[in-house]
Short mmCIF file of C-alpha atoms in Angstrom, two decimals:
data_model
loop_
_atom_site.label_atom_id
_atom_site.label_comp_id
_atom_site.label_asym_id
_atom_site.label_seq_id
_atom_site.Cartn_x
_atom_site.Cartn_y
_atom_site.Cartn_z
CA MET K 70 20.48 -43.00 230.22
CA HIS K 71 18.43 -40.45 229.13
CA ARG K 72 21.54 -39.55 225.80
CA ARG K 73 19.99 -44.02 224.98
CA ARG K 74 16.50 -43.53 225.54
CA PHE K 75 16.51 -40.26 223.57
CA LEU K 76 18.39 -41.89 220.50
CA ALA K 77 15.94 -44.92 220.64
CA ALA K 78 13.43 -43.02 220.18
CA GLY K 79 14.78 -40.99 217.59
CA ALA K 80 15.67 -44.15 215.80
CA ALA K 81 12.52 -45.56 216.72
CA ALA K 82 10.63 -42.28 215.69
CA ALA K 83 13.53 -42.72 212.07
CA SER K 84 12.07 -45.77 211.15
CA ALA K 85 8.83 -44.77 211.46
CA SER K 86 9.40 -42.16 208.77
CA LEU K 87 11.33 -43.63 206.75
CA ALA K 88 8.69 -45.95 207.02
CA GLY K 89 5.79 -44.56 206.06
CA CYS K 90 7.79 -42.60 202.82
CA ARG K 91 8.62 -46.62 201.53
CA SER K 92 5.14 -47.18 201.88
CA LEU K 93 3.99 -44.16 200.12
CA PHE K 94 6.57 -45.42 197.69
CA GLN K 95 5.69 -48.10 197.06
CA THR K 96 1.62 -46.78 196.74
CA ARG K 97 2.72 -44.55 193.99
CA SER K 98 5.07 -47.53 192.15
CA ALA K 99 2.23 -49.68 192.52
CA ARG K 100 0.11 -47.39 190.49
CA SER K 101 3.01 -45.55 187.59
CA PRO K 102 2.79 -49.55 186.47
CA PRO K 103 5.05 -50.06 183.29
CA MET K 104 4.39 -48.29 180.15
CA VAL K 105 2.42 -50.71 177.68
CA GLU K 106 5.65 -51.90 174.79
CA ASP K 107 4.96 -51.28 171.57
CA ARG K 108 1.81 -48.32 171.97
CA PRO K 109 0.26 -48.51 168.99
CA ASP K 110 -0.42 -44.74 167.14
CA ALA K 111 -3.57 -45.06 167.40
CA VAL K 112 -6.17 -44.92 171.08
CA TYR K 113 -5.37 -48.20 173.12
CA ILE K 114 -6.21 -49.61 176.52
CA PRO K 115 -3.58 -48.22 179.28
CA SER K 116 -1.57 -49.91 181.70
CA HIS K 117 -4.91 -49.75 184.00
CA VAL K 118 -8.16 -47.74 185.34
CA GLU K 119 -7.91 -46.11 188.94
CA GLY K 120 -11.19 -44.37 190.04
CA MET K 121 -11.08 -40.80 191.56
CA GLU K 122 -12.60 -39.56 194.99
CA MET K 123 -15.51 -36.75 194.51
CA VAL K 124 -15.27 -33.16 196.10
CA GLY K 125 -18.55 -31.56 195.56
CA MET K 126 -20.99 -29.46 192.61
CA ALA K 127 -20.66 -25.86 193.11
CA ASP K 128 -22.84 -23.70 190.88
CA ALA K 129 -20.70 -20.60 188.73
CA GLY K 130 -22.61 -17.55 187.00
CA ASP K 131 -23.75 -20.84 183.45
CA TYR K 132 -22.45 -23.62 184.84
CA LYS K 133 -21.74 -26.14 187.44
CA VAL K 134 -18.38 -27.18 187.77
CA ALA K 135 -17.62 -30.67 189.53
CA LEU K 136 -14.95 -30.69 192.06
CA THR K 137 -12.60 -34.43 192.23
CA TYR K 138 -9.74 -35.87 193.11
CA SER K 139 -7.63 -38.89 192.75
CA PHE K 140 -3.84 -40.13 193.16
CA PRO K 141 -1.39 -38.49 191.18
CA HIS K 142 -0.94 -40.13 187.87
CA ARG K 143 1.30 -39.23 184.96
CA PHE K 144 -0.04 -38.08 181.57
CA TRP K 145 1.83 -35.58 178.48
CA ARG K 146 1.13 -32.28 177.81
CA ALA K 147 1.54 -30.32 175.04
CA GLU K 148 3.74 -27.76 173.20
CA GLY K 149 2.55 -27.31 169.46
CA ASP K 150 3.51 -30.34 167.41
CA ARG K 151 5.06 -32.48 170.30
CA PHE K 152 4.28 -33.58 173.60
CA GLU K 153 5.84 -33.71 176.91
CA LYS K 154 5.21 -36.65 179.55
CA VAL K 155 4.90 -34.91 182.78
CA GLU K 156 6.16 -37.77 185.54
CA ILE K 157 5.21 -37.85 189.16
CA GLN K 158 7.39 -35.92 191.37
CA GLY K 159 8.09 -36.17 194.92
CA SER K 160 5.54 -33.41 196.17
CA ASP K 161 2.54 -34.27 194.14
CA THR K 162 -0.36 -34.91 196.99
CA VAL K 163 -3.09 -35.83 194.38
CA HIS K 164 -3.91 -35.16 190.87
CA LEU K 165 -7.10 -32.65 191.18
CA MET K 166 -9.49 -32.30 188.54
CA THR K 167 -12.44 -30.30 187.38
CA THR K 168 -15.65 -30.60 185.68
CA VAL K 169 -17.37 -28.16 184.13
CA TRP K 170 -20.98 -27.65 182.01
CA ASP K 171 -23.95 -25.50 181.11
CA ALA K 172 -25.94 -25.69 183.84
CA GLU K 173 -29.53 -25.18 181.35
CA THR K 174 -28.15 -28.52 178.93
CA GLY K 175 -25.98 -30.25 180.93
CA THR K 176 -23.75 -29.85 178.12
CA VAL K 177 -19.54 -29.71 178.72
CA VAL K 178 -17.79 -27.30 178.20
CA PRO K 179 -13.69 -27.40 177.40
CA ASN K 180 -12.46 -24.83 178.75
CA GLY K 181 -8.73 -24.62 178.05
CA ALA K 182 -8.12 -21.78 180.99
CA VAL K 183 -9.49 -23.31 183.87
CA THR K 184 -7.77 -22.06 187.03
CA THR K 185 -7.28 -22.85 191.81
CA THR K 186 -7.24 -21.40 194.09
CA ILE K 187 -6.43 -23.76 196.75
CA THR K 188 -5.45 -22.54 200.57
CA LYS K 189 -6.27 -24.18 204.45
CA ASP K 190 -5.38 -22.47 207.45
CA GLY K 191 -4.45 -18.81 205.70
CA GLU K 192 -1.41 -21.26 204.26
CA THR K 193 -1.51 -20.54 200.52
CA PHE K 194 -0.57 -23.50 198.13
CA THR K 195 -2.16 -22.83 195.03
CA SER K 196 -3.50 -19.19 193.49
CA GLY K 197 -5.31 -18.61 190.30
CA LYS K 198 -3.34 -22.16 189.26
CA PRO K 199 -3.96 -22.96 185.73
CA LEU K 200 -5.18 -26.46 185.21
CA TRP K 201 -4.38 -28.55 181.67
CA LEU K 202 -7.30 -28.71 179.48
CA MET K 203 -7.36 -32.78 179.60
CA LEU K 204 -8.76 -36.02 177.54
CA SER K 205 -9.12 -38.97 178.90
CA GLN K 206 -11.31 -42.54 178.39
CA ASN K 207 -12.82 -42.35 181.77
CA MET K 208 -13.53 -38.90 182.25
CA GLY K 209 -13.48 -37.51 179.08
CA VAL K 210 -12.86 -33.53 178.63
CA HIS K 211 -11.81 -32.26 181.22
CA ALA K 212 -9.04 -29.36 183.30
CA GLY K 213 -6.55 -31.75 186.11
CA ASP K 214 -3.19 -31.55 187.05
CA ASN K 215 -0.79 -32.85 189.37
CA LEU K 216 -0.78 -30.31 192.98
CA GLU K 217 1.21 -29.87 196.26
CA LEU K 218 -1.18 -30.10 199.25
CA GLY K 219 -0.18 -29.92 202.78
CA GLY K 220 -0.63 -33.19 204.04
CA ASP K 221 -4.02 -34.33 206.16
CA GLY K 222 -7.38 -31.45 206.81
CA THR K 223 -9.58 -29.65 205.75
CA TYR K 224 -8.69 -27.29 202.66
CA ASP K 225 -10.64 -24.35 201.44
CA VAL K 226 -10.90 -24.27 197.25
CA GLU K 227 -12.01 -21.80 194.41
CA VAL K 228 -12.51 -22.65 190.88
CA SER K 229 -11.98 -20.03 188.14
CA VAL K 230 -13.83 -19.73 184.74
CA PRO K 231 -12.93 -17.79 182.36
CA PRO K 232 -14.96 -16.44 179.45
CA LEU K 233 -15.50 -19.41 176.69
CA SER K 234 -13.18 -17.83 174.08
CA ALA K 235 -14.74 -20.46 171.38
CA ARG K 236 -17.68 -19.12 169.00
CA ARG K 237 -20.79 -19.37 170.81
CA THR K 238 -24.21 -20.39 169.00
CA GLY K 239 -27.74 -21.43 168.62
CA ALA K 240 -29.02 -21.30 172.22
CA PHE K 241 -25.23 -20.28 173.85
CA ARG K 242 -24.84 -17.78 171.65
CA ASP K 243 -25.21 -15.47 174.69
CA ARG K 244 -23.85 -16.98 177.27
CA PHE K 245 -20.43 -17.97 179.52
CA ASP K 246 -18.91 -15.01 178.51
CA GLU K 247 -18.51 -13.63 181.95
CA LEU K 248 -15.55 -14.88 184.60
CA ALA K 249 -17.16 -17.65 186.72
CA THR K 250 -15.53 -19.03 190.57
CA ALA K 251 -16.86 -21.54 192.07
CA SER K 252 -16.79 -21.97 195.93
CA PHE K 253 -15.49 -25.78 197.56
CA THR K 254 -14.85 -27.13 200.82
CA MET K 255 -12.54 -30.51 200.72
CA GLY K 256 -12.06 -32.84 203.20
CA PHE K 257 -8.75 -34.81 202.21
CA SER K 258 -6.56 -37.90 203.87
CA GLN K 259 -4.07 -39.82 202.14
CA SER K 260 -6.14 -43.04 203.75
CA THR K 261 -8.52 -42.29 201.68
CA LEU K 262 -7.19 -41.06 199.04
CA GLU K 263 -5.29 -44.59 199.30
CA GLU K 264 -8.42 -46.37 198.69
CA VAL K 265 -9.42 -45.24 195.61
CA PHE K 266 -9.89 -47.59 192.91
CA PHE K 267 -6.90 -48.76 190.54
CA GLU K 268 -7.32 -52.12 188.59
CA ARG K 269 -4.00 -53.22 186.44
CA LEU K 270 -5.26 -54.51 183.40
CA GLN K 271 -2.86 -56.94 181.66
CA ASP K 272 -4.98 -58.89 179.77
CA ARG K 273 -6.19 -56.39 177.73
CA GLN K 274 -3.18 -53.38 177.61
CA GLY K 275 -2.18 -52.18 174.28
CA GLU K 276 -5.55 -53.38 172.50
CA ARG K 277 -6.96 -51.27 170.08
CA ALA K 278 -9.80 -49.65 171.82
CA ALA K 279 -10.82 -47.82 174.96
CA LEU K 280 -11.93 -48.17 178.58
CA GLU K 281 -16.06 -46.87 178.88
CA PRO K 282 -16.10 -43.86 180.36
CA MET K 283 -17.28 -43.21 184.05
CA GLU K 284 -20.70 -43.93 185.51
CA MET K 285 -21.18 -40.74 187.61
CA ASP K 286 -24.13 -39.20 189.29
CA MET K 287 -25.38 -35.93 188.42
CA VAL K 288 -21.71 -35.24 186.25
CA PRO K 289 -21.71 -35.16 182.47
CA VAL K 290 -19.27 -36.72 180.16
CA ALA K 291 -18.56 -34.94 177.01
CA ARG K 292 -20.03 -36.70 173.66
CA ALA K 293 -19.44 -35.57 170.52
CA PRO K 294 -23.91 -36.22 168.55
CA ALA K 295 -24.08 -39.65 166.94
CA THR K 296 -23.90 -38.51 163.28
CA GLU K 297 -27.57 -39.82 163.00
CA ASP K 298 -28.62 -37.16 165.34
CA LEU K 299 -27.30 -34.53 163.72
CA PRO K 300 -29.19 -31.76 162.52
CA GLY K 301 -29.09 -30.62 158.79
CA THR K 302 -27.60 -33.21 155.55
CA VAL K 303 -24.49 -35.52 156.46
CA LEU K 304 -21.79 -35.69 154.24
CA GLY K 305 -19.67 -38.39 155.32
CA GLU K 306 -17.39 -39.62 157.99
CA THR K 307 -13.35 -40.20 157.53
CA THR K 308 -10.46 -40.87 159.66
CA SER K 309 -7.36 -39.33 159.99
CA GLY K 310 -4.65 -39.10 162.59
CA ASP K 311 -7.58 -42.08 164.14
CA ALA K 312 -9.65 -39.16 165.07
CA VAL K 313 -13.16 -39.48 163.16
CA PHE K 314 -14.47 -36.35 161.67
CA ALA K 315 -17.92 -35.80 161.54
CA ALA K 316 -18.70 -33.36 158.22
CA MET K 317 -22.39 -31.74 157.97
CA ARG K 318 -23.95 -29.46 155.96
CA LEU K 319 -26.90 -26.77 157.64
CA GLU K 320 -28.72 -24.99 154.84
CA SER K 321 -27.97 -22.06 157.05
CA PRO K 322 -26.13 -20.70 159.57
CA PRO K 323 -26.88 -21.63 163.43
CA ALA K 324 -28.69 -18.46 165.23
CA GLY K 325 -26.40 -16.40 166.30
CA PHE K 326 -23.92 -16.76 163.97
CA VAL K 327 -20.88 -14.26 162.35
CA GLU K 328 -18.25 -14.65 160.24
CA SER K 329 -15.61 -12.36 160.90
CA ASP K 330 -12.90 -12.37 158.44
CA GLY K 331 -9.60 -14.84 158.85
CA ASP K 332 -13.40 -16.43 160.29
CA GLY K 333 -11.52 -20.45 161.16
CA GLY K 334 -8.90 -19.25 163.92
CA GLY K 335 -6.64 -20.95 166.30
CA THR K 336 -4.49 -22.13 169.44
CA ASP K 337 -3.08 -20.94 171.59
CA SER K 338 -0.09 -22.10 174.37
CA ASP K 339 -3.38 -23.12 176.74
CA GLY K 340 -4.83 -24.70 174.35
CA THR K 341 -7.33 -21.71 174.77
CA ALA K 342 -8.91 -20.78 171.34
CA THR K 343 -8.24 -17.87 169.60
CA GLY K 344 -9.35 -16.20 166.44
CA GLY K 345 -13.86 -16.21 165.20
CA THR K 346 -15.74 -14.42 166.92
CA ASN K 347 -18.78 -15.24 168.77
CA GLY K 348 -22.23 -14.14 166.69
CA SER K 349 -24.82 -12.41 169.15
CA THR K 350 -27.41 -10.85 166.28
CA ASP K 351 -30.34 -12.91 165.18
CA GLY K 352 -30.76 -14.45 161.81
CA ASP K 353 -27.81 -16.41 160.16
CA GLY K 354 -25.31 -13.69 160.19
CA GLY K 355 -25.04 -14.61 156.26
CA ALA K 356 -25.66 -16.10 152.47
CA GLY K 357 -24.56 -19.31 151.73
CA THR K 358 -24.71 -23.18 153.65
CA TYR K 359 -22.93 -23.71 155.98
CA LEU K 360 -20.20 -26.25 156.40
CA ALA K 361 -19.95 -27.99 160.06
CA VAL K 362 -17.41 -30.94 161.09
CA SER K 363 -17.40 -32.39 163.95
CA MET K 364 -13.91 -34.15 165.26
CA ARG K 365 -14.61 -36.80 167.36
CA THR K 366 -12.23 -39.81 169.49
CA PRO K 367 -13.04 -43.46 168.43
CA TYR K 368 -14.61 -45.43 170.31
CA ASN K 369 -16.32 -42.99 173.39
CA ARG K 370 -17.20 -40.26 170.60
CA TYR K 371 -15.43 -37.26 173.01
CA PRO K 372 -15.32 -33.85 171.16
CA ILE K 373 -11.26 -33.25 170.14
CA PRO K 374 -10.49 -29.63 170.70
CA ALA K 375 -8.15 -26.93 170.47
CA THR K 376 -6.98 -27.39 167.24
CA THR K 377 -7.09 -26.08 164.20
CA VAL K 378 -9.19 -27.70 161.04
CA SER K 379 -8.79 -26.66 157.61
CA ALA K 380 -11.86 -27.52 154.67
CA THR K 381 -11.15 -27.40 150.61
CA VAL K 382 -13.93 -27.70 148.94
CA THR K 383 -13.41 -28.73 145.37
CA ARG K 384 -16.24 -28.67 142.17
CA ASP K 385 -15.42 -29.70 138.84
CA GLY K 386 -11.69 -29.41 139.40
CA ASP K 387 -11.05 -25.50 141.01
CA ALA K 388 -11.31 -24.82 144.71
CA VAL K 389 -15.01 -23.21 145.31
CA PHE K 390 -13.53 -23.34 149.49
CA ASP K 391 -10.04 -23.42 151.42
CA ASP K 392 -10.36 -21.59 154.96
CA ASP K 393 -9.94 -22.84 158.12
CA LEU K 394 -12.77 -23.95 160.23
CA ALA K 395 -13.51 -21.40 163.51
CA GLN K 396 -13.76 -23.70 166.90
CA THR K 397 -17.51 -22.84 167.58
CA PHE K 398 -20.19 -24.52 169.82
CA ASP K 399 -23.59 -25.28 169.42
CA PRO K 400 -26.15 -27.06 171.50
CA ASP K 401 -26.79 -29.25 168.61
CA LEU K 402 -23.92 -29.62 166.34
CA GLY K 403 -21.72 -29.55 169.59
CA TYR K 404 -17.74 -28.52 169.98
CA HIS K 405 -17.03 -28.36 166.56
CA TYR K 406 -14.94 -26.73 163.41
CA GLY K 407 -17.32 -24.61 160.96
CA ALA K 408 -17.77 -22.05 158.23
CA VAL K 409 -19.75 -20.48 155.74
CA ALA K 410 -19.15 -22.18 152.31
CA ASP K 411 -20.73 -23.61 149.40
CA VAL K 412 -20.81 -27.54 149.62
CA GLN K 413 -22.85 -29.41 146.69
CA SER K 414 -23.32 -33.17 145.50
CA GLY K 415 -20.28 -34.52 143.56
CA ASP K 416 -18.10 -31.85 145.15
CA GLU K 417 -14.40 -33.44 146.93
CA LEU K 418 -14.55 -32.36 150.37
CA THR K 419 -10.85 -32.22 151.92
CA LEU K 420 -9.87 -31.93 155.74
CA SER K 421 -6.79 -31.06 157.21
CA VAL K 422 -5.74 -30.62 160.54
CA GLY K 423 -2.70 -27.66 161.50
CA ALA K 424 -0.16 -28.54 164.95
CA PRO K 425 -2.04 -31.82 166.98
CA PRO K 426 -4.64 -30.53 169.46
CA GLN K 427 -3.45 -28.73 172.29
CA ILE K 428 -5.30 -30.56 175.03
CA SER K 429 -2.85 -33.00 176.78
CA ARG K 430 -3.25 -36.36 177.78
CA HIS K 431 -4.00 -39.48 180.09
CA GLU K 432 -1.84 -42.91 179.21
CA GLY K 433 -3.96 -44.77 176.18
CA TYR K 434 -4.59 -42.12 174.42
CA GLU K 435 -0.67 -40.04 174.16
CA THR K 436 0.56 -41.97 171.12
CA ALA K 437 -3.37 -40.71 168.91
CA PHE K 438 -4.37 -37.49 168.06
CA VAL K 439 -0.89 -36.70 167.02
CA ASP K 440 0.68 -36.88 162.80
CA PHE K 441 -2.34 -35.57 160.89
CA ALA K 442 -2.48 -36.73 156.84
CA GLU K 443 -5.24 -34.61 154.82
CA THR K 444 -8.18 -36.88 154.12
CA SER K 445 -11.13 -36.46 151.45
CA MET K 446 -14.23 -37.60 150.96
CA THR K 447 -17.05 -36.75 148.26
CA VAL K 448 -20.15 -35.42 149.44
CA GLY K 449 -23.28 -37.08 147.88
CA GLU K 450 -26.76 -36.22 146.90
#
C-alpha cells in the first residue's frame, strides 16, 4: 500500500517535471522559429521581433549602464573572416544585455570588452564573463550573451566596463580611460520571462529593410549622425557590403587628436580596437586636413565598430595618401575611422575594409557587412 502510494507520487512528480520541461521546450521552440529562406546578402527583416525586461540603470564612472534581459536566442559570433552561429543550449536561461553610454552627452559607447559577474545566495554563476559586442535591429549596439541562471530568485549582478581602447577626441579625449563597475539587483522569474513580448513577422520576413529601434525611456540607442549634421565638408556617401560609408573632411583634426606611427590600428578577437592613440593635448595635433569616415548600417544609421577601414586618396594618377584609418570616438563625429590626410576637390577617394567588423549579430544582420569590395567616390567642390 505504502509502496504503491510512493510509486504513484513519484510518477506524478515525474509527470509534472516532464510537463514543465515540455512547456519550456515548446516556449523555446516557438520563440526560435525557422530561419528565413533565401536570405539576402544584406540587411533583412528577421523571422520575429522580441521585447526585453528592464532590470535597471546604474552609474559607473563616466558611464551609465542599463541591464536588460530577454529569452535566450540564436546569434552569430564574429570569428575573423567568418561567423559562427550560436545556438540556444538547454542550460541557457536568459539572453543578458547591457547598454553603456556617456553620462554627459547620452552617446552610446561601443565597448567590446564588457564583463559580468552574477551571484545568488553565495553561489557564483558567472565570474568576469565577457559579453559579446553585438548589433541588433531593435537595440542597436550593445553587449550580451546567453547565460545560465539558477532558477527564480534575486541575483547580484556586477557589470565591468574597461577603458575604451579606440582613440578619443574632442570632449571625449580625457574620458573613458578607467575601469568602471556598475552593480544591479536582478529579480528573475521564469513566468516573467515568458511574458516578454514576441511576434512572428511571417508577412515581412526576408524583406530588404530593418526593424525600427526599440523605444526605451532613459536608455539611448546608438546612432551615427545624419549626413547633414556631420561637421566639416561632406565628401559623399558610398556603399559596400551593404554598409554605408559617409566621408567628410575637416580643415583640422578634432581637438586633442594625436597621430601615431601606423595610426590605423585594427581589432583583436573580441572586437576591441587596437592601435591608434587617444589624444590628450590641446591643438590640432598636426598639420593638414582630417579625413573621417562614418561606417553605419542602412535604415537605422547604427555605427559599425570593430573593423579596419583603409583609404587611398589619388590625385592626377598618384596616391597622395594610402593608409588605415584609426578607430576614433568623438562627440560630434560619433564613432568613426579617421586620419590626417590631404583631400582636395577632384581627388579620387577609395575605401576598403579588411576583416569583417568583429561584432556579433542578431538575426537580420548576420548576412550583411561580411564581404566588402573597394568603393570609390570623386571629391567635389
